[in-house]
CSV table of C-alpha atoms and ligand atoms in Angstrom, one decimal:
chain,number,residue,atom,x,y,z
N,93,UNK,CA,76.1,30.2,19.9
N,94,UNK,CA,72.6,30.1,21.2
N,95,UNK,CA,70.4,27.1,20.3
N,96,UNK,CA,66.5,26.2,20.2
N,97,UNK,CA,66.3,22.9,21.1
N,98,UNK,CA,63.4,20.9,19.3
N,99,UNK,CA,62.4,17.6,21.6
N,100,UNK,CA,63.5,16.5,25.0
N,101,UNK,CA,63.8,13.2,24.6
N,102,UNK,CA,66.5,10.7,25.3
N,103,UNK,CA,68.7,12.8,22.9
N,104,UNK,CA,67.6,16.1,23.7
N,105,UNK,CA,68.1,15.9,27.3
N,106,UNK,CA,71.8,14.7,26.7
N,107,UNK,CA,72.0,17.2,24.7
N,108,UNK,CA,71.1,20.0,26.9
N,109,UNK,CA,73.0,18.1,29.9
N,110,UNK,CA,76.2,18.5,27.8
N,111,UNK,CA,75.5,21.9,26.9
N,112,UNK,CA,74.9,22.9,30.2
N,113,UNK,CA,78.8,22.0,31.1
N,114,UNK,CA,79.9,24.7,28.2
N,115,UNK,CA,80.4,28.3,28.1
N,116,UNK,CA,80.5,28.6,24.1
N,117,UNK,CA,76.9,26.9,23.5
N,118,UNK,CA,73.7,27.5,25.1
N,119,UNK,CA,70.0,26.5,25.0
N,120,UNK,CA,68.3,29.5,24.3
N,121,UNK,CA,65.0,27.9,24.1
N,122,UNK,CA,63.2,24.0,24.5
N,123,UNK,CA,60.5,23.1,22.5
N,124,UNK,CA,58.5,20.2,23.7
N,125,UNK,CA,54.7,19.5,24.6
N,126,UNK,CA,55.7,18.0,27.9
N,127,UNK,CA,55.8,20.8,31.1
N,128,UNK,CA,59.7,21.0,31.5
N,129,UNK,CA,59.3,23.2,34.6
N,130,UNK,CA,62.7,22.4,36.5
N,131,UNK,CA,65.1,23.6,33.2
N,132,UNK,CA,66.5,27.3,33.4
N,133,UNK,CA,65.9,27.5,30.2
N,134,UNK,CA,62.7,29.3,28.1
N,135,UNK,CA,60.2,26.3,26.9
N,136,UNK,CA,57.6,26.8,24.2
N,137,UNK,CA,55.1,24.4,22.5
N,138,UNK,CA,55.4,27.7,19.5
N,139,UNK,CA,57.8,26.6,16.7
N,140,UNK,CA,57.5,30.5,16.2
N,141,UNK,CA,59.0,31.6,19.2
N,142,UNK,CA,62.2,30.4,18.1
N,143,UNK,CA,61.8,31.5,15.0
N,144,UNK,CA,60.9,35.1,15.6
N,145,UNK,CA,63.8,35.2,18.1
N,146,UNK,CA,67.1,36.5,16.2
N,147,UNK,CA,69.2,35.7,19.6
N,148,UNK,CA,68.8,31.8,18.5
N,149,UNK,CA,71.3,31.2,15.5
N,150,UNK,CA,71.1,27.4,15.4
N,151,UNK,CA,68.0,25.0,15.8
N,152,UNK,CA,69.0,21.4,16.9
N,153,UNK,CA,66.2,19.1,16.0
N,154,UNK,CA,65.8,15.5,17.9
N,155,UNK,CA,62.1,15.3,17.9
N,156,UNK,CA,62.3,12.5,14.9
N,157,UNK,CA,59.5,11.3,12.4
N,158,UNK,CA,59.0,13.2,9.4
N,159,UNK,CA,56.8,16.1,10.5
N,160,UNK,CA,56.6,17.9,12.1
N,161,UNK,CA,60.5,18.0,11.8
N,162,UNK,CA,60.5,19.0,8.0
N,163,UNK,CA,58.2,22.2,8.5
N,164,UNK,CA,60.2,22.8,11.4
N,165,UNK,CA,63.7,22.7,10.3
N,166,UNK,CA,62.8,24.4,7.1
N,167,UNK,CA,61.2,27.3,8.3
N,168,UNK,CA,64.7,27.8,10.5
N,169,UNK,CA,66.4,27.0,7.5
N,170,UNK,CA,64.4,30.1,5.6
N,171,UNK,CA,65.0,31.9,8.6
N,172,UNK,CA,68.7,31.6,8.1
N,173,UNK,CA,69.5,29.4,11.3
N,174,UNK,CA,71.7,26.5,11.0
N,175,UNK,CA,70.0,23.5,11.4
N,176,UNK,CA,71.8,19.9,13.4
N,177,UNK,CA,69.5,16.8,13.4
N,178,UNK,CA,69.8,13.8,14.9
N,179,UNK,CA,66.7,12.2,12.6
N,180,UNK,CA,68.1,9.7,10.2
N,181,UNK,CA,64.4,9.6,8.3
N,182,UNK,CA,64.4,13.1,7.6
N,183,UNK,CA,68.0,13.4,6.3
N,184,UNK,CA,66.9,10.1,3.8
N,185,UNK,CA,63.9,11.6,2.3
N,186,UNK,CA,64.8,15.2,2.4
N,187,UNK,CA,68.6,15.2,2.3
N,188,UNK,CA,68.3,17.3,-1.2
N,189,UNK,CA,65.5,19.7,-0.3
N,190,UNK,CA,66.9,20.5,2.9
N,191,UNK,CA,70.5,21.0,1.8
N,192,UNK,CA,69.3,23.5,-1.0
N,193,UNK,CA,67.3,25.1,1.5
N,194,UNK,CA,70.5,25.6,3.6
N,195,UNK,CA,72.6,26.5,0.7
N,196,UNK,CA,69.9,29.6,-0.9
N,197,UNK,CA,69.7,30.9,2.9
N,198,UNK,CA,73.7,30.4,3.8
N,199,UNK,CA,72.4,28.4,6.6
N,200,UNK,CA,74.7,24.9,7.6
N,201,UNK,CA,73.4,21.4,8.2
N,202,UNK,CA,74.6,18.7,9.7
N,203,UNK,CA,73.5,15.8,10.9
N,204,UNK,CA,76.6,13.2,12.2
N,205,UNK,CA,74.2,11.7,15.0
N,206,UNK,CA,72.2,10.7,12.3
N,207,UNK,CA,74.3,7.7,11.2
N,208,UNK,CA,76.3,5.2,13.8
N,209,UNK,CA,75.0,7.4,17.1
N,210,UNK,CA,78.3,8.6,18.9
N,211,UNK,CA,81.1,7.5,15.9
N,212,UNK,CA,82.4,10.1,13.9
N,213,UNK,CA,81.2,7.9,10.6
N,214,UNK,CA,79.2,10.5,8.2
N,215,UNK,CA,82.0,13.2,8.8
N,216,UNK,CA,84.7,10.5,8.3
N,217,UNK,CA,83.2,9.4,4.9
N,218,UNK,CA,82.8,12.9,4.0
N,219,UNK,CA,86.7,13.4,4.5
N,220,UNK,CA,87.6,10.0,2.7
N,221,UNK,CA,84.9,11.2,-0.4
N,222,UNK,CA,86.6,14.2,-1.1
N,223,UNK,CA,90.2,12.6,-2.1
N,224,UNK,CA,89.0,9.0,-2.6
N,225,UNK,CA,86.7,6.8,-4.9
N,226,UNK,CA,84.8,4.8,-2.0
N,227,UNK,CA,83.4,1.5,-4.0
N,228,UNK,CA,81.7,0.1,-0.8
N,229,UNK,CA,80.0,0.3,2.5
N,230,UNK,CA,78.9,-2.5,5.1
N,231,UNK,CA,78.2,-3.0,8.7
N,232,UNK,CA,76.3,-2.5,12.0
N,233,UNK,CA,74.6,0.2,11.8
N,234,UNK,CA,71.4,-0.5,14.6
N,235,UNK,CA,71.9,-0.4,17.9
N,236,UNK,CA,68.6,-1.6,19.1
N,237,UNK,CA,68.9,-4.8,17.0
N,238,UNK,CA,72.9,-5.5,17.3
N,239,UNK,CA,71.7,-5.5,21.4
N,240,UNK,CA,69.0,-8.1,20.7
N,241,UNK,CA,71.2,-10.2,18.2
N,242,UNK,CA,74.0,-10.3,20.8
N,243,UNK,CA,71.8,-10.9,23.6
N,244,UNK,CA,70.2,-13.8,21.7
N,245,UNK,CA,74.0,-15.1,20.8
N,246,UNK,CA,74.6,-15.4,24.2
N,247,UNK,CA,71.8,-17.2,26.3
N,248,UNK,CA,68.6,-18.5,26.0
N,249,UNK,CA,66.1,-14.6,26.0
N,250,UNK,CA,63.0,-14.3,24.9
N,251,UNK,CA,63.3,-11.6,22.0
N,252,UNK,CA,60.1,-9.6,23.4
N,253,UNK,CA,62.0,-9.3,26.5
N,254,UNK,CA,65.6,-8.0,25.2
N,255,UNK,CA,63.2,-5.7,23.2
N,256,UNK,CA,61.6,-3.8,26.0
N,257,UNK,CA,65.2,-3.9,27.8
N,258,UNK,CA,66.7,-2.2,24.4
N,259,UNK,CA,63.8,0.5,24.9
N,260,UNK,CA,64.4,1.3,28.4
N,261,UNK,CA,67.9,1.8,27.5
N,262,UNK,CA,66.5,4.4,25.4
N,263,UNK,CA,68.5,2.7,22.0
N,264,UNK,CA,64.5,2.1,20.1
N,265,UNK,CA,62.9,4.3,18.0
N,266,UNK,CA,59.5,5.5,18.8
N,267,UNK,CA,58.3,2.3,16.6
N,268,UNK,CA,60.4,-0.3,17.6
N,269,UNK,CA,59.5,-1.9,14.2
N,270,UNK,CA,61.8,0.8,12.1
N,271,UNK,CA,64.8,-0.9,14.4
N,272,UNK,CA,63.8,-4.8,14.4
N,273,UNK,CA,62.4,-4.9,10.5
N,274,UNK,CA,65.2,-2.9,9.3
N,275,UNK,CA,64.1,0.6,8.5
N,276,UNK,CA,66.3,2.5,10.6
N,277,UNK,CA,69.2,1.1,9.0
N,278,UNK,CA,67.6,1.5,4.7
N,279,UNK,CA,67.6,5.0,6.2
N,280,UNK,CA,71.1,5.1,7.2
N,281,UNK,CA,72.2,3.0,4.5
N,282,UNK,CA,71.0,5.6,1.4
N,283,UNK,CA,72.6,8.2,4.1
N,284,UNK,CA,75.7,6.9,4.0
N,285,UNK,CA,75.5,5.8,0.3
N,286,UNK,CA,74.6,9.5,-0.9
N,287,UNK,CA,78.0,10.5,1.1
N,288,UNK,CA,79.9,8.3,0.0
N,289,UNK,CA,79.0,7.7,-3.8
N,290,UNK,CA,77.2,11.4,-4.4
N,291,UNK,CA,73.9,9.1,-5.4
N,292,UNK,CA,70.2,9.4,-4.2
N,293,UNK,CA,68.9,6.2,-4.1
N,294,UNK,CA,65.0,5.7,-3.3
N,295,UNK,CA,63.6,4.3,-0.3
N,296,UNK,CA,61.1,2.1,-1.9
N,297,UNK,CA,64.0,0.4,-4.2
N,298,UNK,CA,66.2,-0.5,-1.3
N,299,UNK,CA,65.1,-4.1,0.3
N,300,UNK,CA,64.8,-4.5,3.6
N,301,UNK,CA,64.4,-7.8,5.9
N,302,UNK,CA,64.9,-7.4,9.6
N,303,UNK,CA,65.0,-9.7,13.0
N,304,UNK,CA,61.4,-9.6,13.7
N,305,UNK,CA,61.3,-13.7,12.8
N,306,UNK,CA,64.7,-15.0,14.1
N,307,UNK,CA,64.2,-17.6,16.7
N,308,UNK,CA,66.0,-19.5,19.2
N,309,UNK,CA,65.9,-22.3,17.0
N,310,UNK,CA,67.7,-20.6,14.0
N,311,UNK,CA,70.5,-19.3,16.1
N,312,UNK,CA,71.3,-22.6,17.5
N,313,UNK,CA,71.8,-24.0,13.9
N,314,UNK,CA,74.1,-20.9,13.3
N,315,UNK,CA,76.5,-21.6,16.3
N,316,UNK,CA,76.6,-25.5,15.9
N,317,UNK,CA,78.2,-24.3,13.0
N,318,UNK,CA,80.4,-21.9,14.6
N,319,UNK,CA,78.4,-18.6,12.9
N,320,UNK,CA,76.4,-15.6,14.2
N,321,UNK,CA,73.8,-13.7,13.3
N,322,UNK,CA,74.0,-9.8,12.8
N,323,UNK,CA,71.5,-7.4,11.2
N,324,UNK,CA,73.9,-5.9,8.2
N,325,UNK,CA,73.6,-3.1,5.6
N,326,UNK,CA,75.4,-2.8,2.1
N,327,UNK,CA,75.7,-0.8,-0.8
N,328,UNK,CA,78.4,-1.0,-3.8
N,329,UNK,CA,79.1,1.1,-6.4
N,330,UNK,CA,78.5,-0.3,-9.8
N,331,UNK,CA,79.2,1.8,-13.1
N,332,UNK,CA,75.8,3.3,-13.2
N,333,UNK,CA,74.2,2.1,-9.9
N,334,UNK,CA,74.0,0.9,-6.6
N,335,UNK,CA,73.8,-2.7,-5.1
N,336,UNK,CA,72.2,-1.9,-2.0
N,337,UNK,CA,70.2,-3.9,1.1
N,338,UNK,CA,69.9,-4.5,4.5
N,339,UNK,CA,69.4,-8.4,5.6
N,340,UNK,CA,70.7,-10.5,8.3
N,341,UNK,CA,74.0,-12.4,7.6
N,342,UNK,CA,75.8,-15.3,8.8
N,343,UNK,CA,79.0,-14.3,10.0
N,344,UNK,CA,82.2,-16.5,10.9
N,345,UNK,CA,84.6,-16.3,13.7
N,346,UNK,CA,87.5,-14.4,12.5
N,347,UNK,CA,84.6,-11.5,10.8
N,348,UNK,CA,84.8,-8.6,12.7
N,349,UNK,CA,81.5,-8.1,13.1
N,350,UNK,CA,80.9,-10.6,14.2
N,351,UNK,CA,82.4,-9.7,18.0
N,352,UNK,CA,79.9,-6.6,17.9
N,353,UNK,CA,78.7,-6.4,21.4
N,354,UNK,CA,75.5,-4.6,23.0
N,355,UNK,CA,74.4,-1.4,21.2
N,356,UNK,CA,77.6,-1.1,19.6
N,357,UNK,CA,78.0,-0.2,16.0
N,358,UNK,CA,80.6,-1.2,13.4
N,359,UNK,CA,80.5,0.8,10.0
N,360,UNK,CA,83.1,-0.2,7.7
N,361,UNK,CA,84.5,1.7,3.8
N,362,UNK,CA,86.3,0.4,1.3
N,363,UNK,CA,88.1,2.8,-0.8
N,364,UNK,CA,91.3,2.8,-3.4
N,365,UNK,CA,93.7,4.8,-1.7
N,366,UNK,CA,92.7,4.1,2.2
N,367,UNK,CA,91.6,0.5,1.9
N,368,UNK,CA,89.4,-0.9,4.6
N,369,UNK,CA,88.3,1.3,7.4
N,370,UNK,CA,86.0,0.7,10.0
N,371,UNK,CA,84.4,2.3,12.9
N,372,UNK,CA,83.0,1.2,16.1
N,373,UNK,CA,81.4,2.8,19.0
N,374,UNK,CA,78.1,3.1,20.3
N,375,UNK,CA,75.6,3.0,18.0
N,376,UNK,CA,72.4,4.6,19.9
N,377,UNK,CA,71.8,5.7,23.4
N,378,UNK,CA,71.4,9.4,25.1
N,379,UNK,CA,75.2,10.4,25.6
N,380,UNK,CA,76.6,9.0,22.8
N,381,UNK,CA,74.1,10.5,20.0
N,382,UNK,CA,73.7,13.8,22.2
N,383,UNK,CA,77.8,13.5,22.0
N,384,UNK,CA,78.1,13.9,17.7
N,385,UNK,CA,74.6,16.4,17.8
N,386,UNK,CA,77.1,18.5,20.2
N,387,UNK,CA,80.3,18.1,17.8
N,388,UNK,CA,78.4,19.1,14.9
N,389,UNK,CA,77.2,22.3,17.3
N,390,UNK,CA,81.1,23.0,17.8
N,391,UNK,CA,81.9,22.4,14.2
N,392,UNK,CA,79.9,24.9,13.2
N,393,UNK,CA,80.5,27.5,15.6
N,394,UNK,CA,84.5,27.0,15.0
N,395,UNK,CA,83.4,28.0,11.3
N,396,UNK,CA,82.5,24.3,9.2
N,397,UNK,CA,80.2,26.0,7.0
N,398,UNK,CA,79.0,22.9,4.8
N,399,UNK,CA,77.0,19.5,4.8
N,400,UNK,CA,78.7,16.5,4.0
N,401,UNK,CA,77.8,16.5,-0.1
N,402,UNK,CA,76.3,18.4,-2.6
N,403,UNK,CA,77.1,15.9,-5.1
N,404,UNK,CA,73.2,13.8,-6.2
N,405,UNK,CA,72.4,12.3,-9.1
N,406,UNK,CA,69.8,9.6,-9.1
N,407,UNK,CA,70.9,6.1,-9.1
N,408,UNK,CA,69.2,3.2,-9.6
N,409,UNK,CA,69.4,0.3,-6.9
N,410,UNK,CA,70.6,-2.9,-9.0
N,411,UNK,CA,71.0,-6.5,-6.7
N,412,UNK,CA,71.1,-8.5,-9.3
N,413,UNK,CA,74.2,-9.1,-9.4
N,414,UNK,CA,74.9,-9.3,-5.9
N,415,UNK,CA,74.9,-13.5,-5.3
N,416,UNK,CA,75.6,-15.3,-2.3
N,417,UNK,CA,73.9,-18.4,-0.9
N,418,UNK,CA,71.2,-17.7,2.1
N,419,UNK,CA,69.8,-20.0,4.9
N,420,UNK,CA,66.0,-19.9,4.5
N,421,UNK,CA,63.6,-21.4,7.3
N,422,UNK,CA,60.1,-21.2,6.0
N,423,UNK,CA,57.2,-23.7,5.7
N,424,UNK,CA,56.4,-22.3,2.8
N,425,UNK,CA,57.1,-25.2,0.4
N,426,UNK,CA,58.2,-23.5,-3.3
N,427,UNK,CA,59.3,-25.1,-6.3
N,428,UNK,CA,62.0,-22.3,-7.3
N,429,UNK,CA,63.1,-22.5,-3.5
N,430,UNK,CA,63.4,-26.3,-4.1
N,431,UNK,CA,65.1,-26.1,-7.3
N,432,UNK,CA,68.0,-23.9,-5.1
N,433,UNK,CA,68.4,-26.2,-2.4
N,434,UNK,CA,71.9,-26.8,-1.5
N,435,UNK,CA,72.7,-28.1,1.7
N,436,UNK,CA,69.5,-29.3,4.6
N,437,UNK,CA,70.6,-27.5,8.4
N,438,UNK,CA,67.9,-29.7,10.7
N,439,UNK,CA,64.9,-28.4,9.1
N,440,UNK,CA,66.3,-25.2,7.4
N,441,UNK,CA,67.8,-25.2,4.0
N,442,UNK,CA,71.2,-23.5,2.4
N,443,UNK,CA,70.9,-22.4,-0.8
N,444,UNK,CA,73.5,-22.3,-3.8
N,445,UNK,CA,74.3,-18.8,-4.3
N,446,UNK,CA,71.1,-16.7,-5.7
N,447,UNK,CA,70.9,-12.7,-6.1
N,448,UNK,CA,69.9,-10.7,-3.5
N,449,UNK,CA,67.4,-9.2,-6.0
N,450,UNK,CA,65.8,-12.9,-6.3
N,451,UNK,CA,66.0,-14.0,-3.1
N,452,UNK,CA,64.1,-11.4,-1.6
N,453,UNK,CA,61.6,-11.3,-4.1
N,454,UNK,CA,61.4,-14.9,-3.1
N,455,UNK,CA,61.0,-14.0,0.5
N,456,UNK,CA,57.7,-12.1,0.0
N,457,UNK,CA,56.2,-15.2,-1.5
N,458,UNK,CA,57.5,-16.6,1.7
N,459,UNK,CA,56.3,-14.2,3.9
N,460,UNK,CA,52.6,-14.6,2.0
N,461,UNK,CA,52.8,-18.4,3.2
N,462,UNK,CA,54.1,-18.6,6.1
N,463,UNK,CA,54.3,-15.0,7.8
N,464,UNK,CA,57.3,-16.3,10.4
N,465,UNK,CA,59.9,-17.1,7.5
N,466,UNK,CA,63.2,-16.3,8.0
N,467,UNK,CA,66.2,-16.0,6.0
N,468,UNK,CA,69.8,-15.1,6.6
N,469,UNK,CA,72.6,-14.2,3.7
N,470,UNK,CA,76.0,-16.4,3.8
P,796,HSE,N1,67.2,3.2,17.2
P,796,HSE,C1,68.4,3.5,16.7
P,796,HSE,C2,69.4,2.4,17.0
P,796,HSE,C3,68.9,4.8,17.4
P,796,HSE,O1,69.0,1.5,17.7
P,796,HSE,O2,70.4,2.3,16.4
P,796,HSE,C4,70.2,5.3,16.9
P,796,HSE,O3,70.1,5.7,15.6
């Protein structure tokens, strides 16, 4: 098998460094705008080189962002190459194009590196979809943010600074804000729900409310009451929809996820047959994404011939009936906040239980307020 590589980032470098050790895989060509003079291997800035060349038979793209990756991977798509991607955006908002693309040109795709960086979770949940009815996925699925959250669990940092650590560990995207207001994981979230449940759920329906305001303050309520913080995402299958969102949570002791450390992930399913099953590795970082691009390379050339689903129907994304009760810090002073009031933590309130739906519809009159609002699901 002879690869084009698109990007040489922090994942396309492990993944040429890993390649380089094998005999069965090879880069045939790098794209990338930087001069990448020391690599044996040919570099182009020309998406058409690799095109045009019929010795490359797979395109790996880990340039992320939506485009030029679409136009990129489709045209190798049309050109009949098999297509492994690391970018968790493109696989959310094109995951239906792209796969059609692959099936009309009997091209493969696969993208395991997109969800949960080095842990075999999409290819997992793929195996436990096609003999099981899944009803629900949760977890740690940000490596970037668990690092901050566990950082800030554990002494005194200034968020800002466990930040620019996280990037120079190479876990951030690009945009640090699609880690640390909660993007990255929606997109891995409607991923992982079109997996598991066949669905497409929209972007735009799925709500989203990061770490960006947590604050030293906030955290020490949590463990003078024994809980900690972690960024979580969930979706449930309901008859004809999806419960899905992505906010921080109070966790206790004995939750598992709670012991998440560093960039670690921990992606759990809930099916009939199987139970609970969870998953935990590193969630983000060069060798351990560069490690599930490189299995999906070597699934492919031992013959896997198939993404993970071809199973979509729309579904709509219904919280309404998704209660629990939140912390909420704000100075915003609301009457519908007051009226669900439960419980005061030292200048923070607990709420009685509320829908996800109306507590974060809440939050954005919150947010208009006072802009450093924070809230946490119990
Ligand atoms: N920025 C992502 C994270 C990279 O921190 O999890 C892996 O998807």
């Amino acid at each position: 098998m002879k690869i084009g590589l698109l990007g040489f980032g922090v994942v396309g470098r492990g993944v040429y460094d890993i390649l380089a050790q094998r005999k069965d895989i090879s880069v045939g060509t790098v794209l990338c705008r930087r001069d990448l003079g020391e690599l044996t291997a040919r570099t182009t800035r020309d998406m058409a080189d690799i095109i045009a060349d019929p010795e490359i038979d797979t395109v790996v793209e880990v340039m992320g962002g939506l485009h030029p990756a679409f136009e990129y991977v489709s045209a190798a798509l049309k050109a009949g190459k098999n297509v492994v991607t690391s970018n968790k955006h493109l696989l959310c908002h094109y995951y239906q194009e792209l796969n059609q693309l692959a099936k009309e040109h009997g091209a493969v795709l696969r993208g395991t590196a997109a969800v949960g960086g080095g842990i075999p979770w999409l290819v997992n949940l793929e195996r436990a979809a096609r003999v099981d009815q899944i009803h629900k996925l949760s977890g740690i699925m940000n490596g970037t943010t668990n690092y901050i959250m566990d950082a800030m669990n554990k002494s005194d940092v200034d968020f800002a600074d466990v930040l620019k650590k996280a990037q120079e560990l190479g876990y951030a995207e690009a945009d640090p804000s699609a880690d640390i207001d909660g993007w990255d994981i929606q997109r891995k979230l409607i991923i992982s729900a079109g997996v598991a449940f066949g669905v497409c759920l929209q972007e735009e329906d799925v709500p989203v409310f990061g770490i960006r305001n947590v604050s030293a303050a906030d955290i020490r309520r949590f463990q003078a009451r024994g809980l900690t913080c972690k960024l979580i995402a969930s979706a449930e299958k309901l008859s004809d929809s999806v419960a899905a969102y992505v906010e921080p949570k109070l966790l206790g002791a004995d939750a598992l996820e709670a012991a998440v450390p560093a960039n670690f992930n921990l992606i759990s399913f809930e099916s009939e047959y199987a139970g609970k099953q969870s998953f935990f590795g590193q969630g983000a970082g060069r060798y351990p994404t560069a490690y599930n691009v490189v299995q999906d390379l070597a699934d492919i050339a031992s013959g896997v011939d198939r993404f993970y689903t071809d199973k979509f129907q729309s579904a709509a994304t219904n919280n309404a009936g998704a209660l629990h009760k939140y912390y909420v810090r704000t100075k915003a002073e609301l009457p519908e906040l007051e009226a669900l009031a439960a419980e005061d933590w030292d200048g923070a309130v607990v709420t009685l239980p509320v829908s996800v739906a109306q507590m974060h519809s809440l939050l954005q009159k919150m947010l208009e307020v006072d802009p450093q609002s924070f809230i946490a699901g119990l």
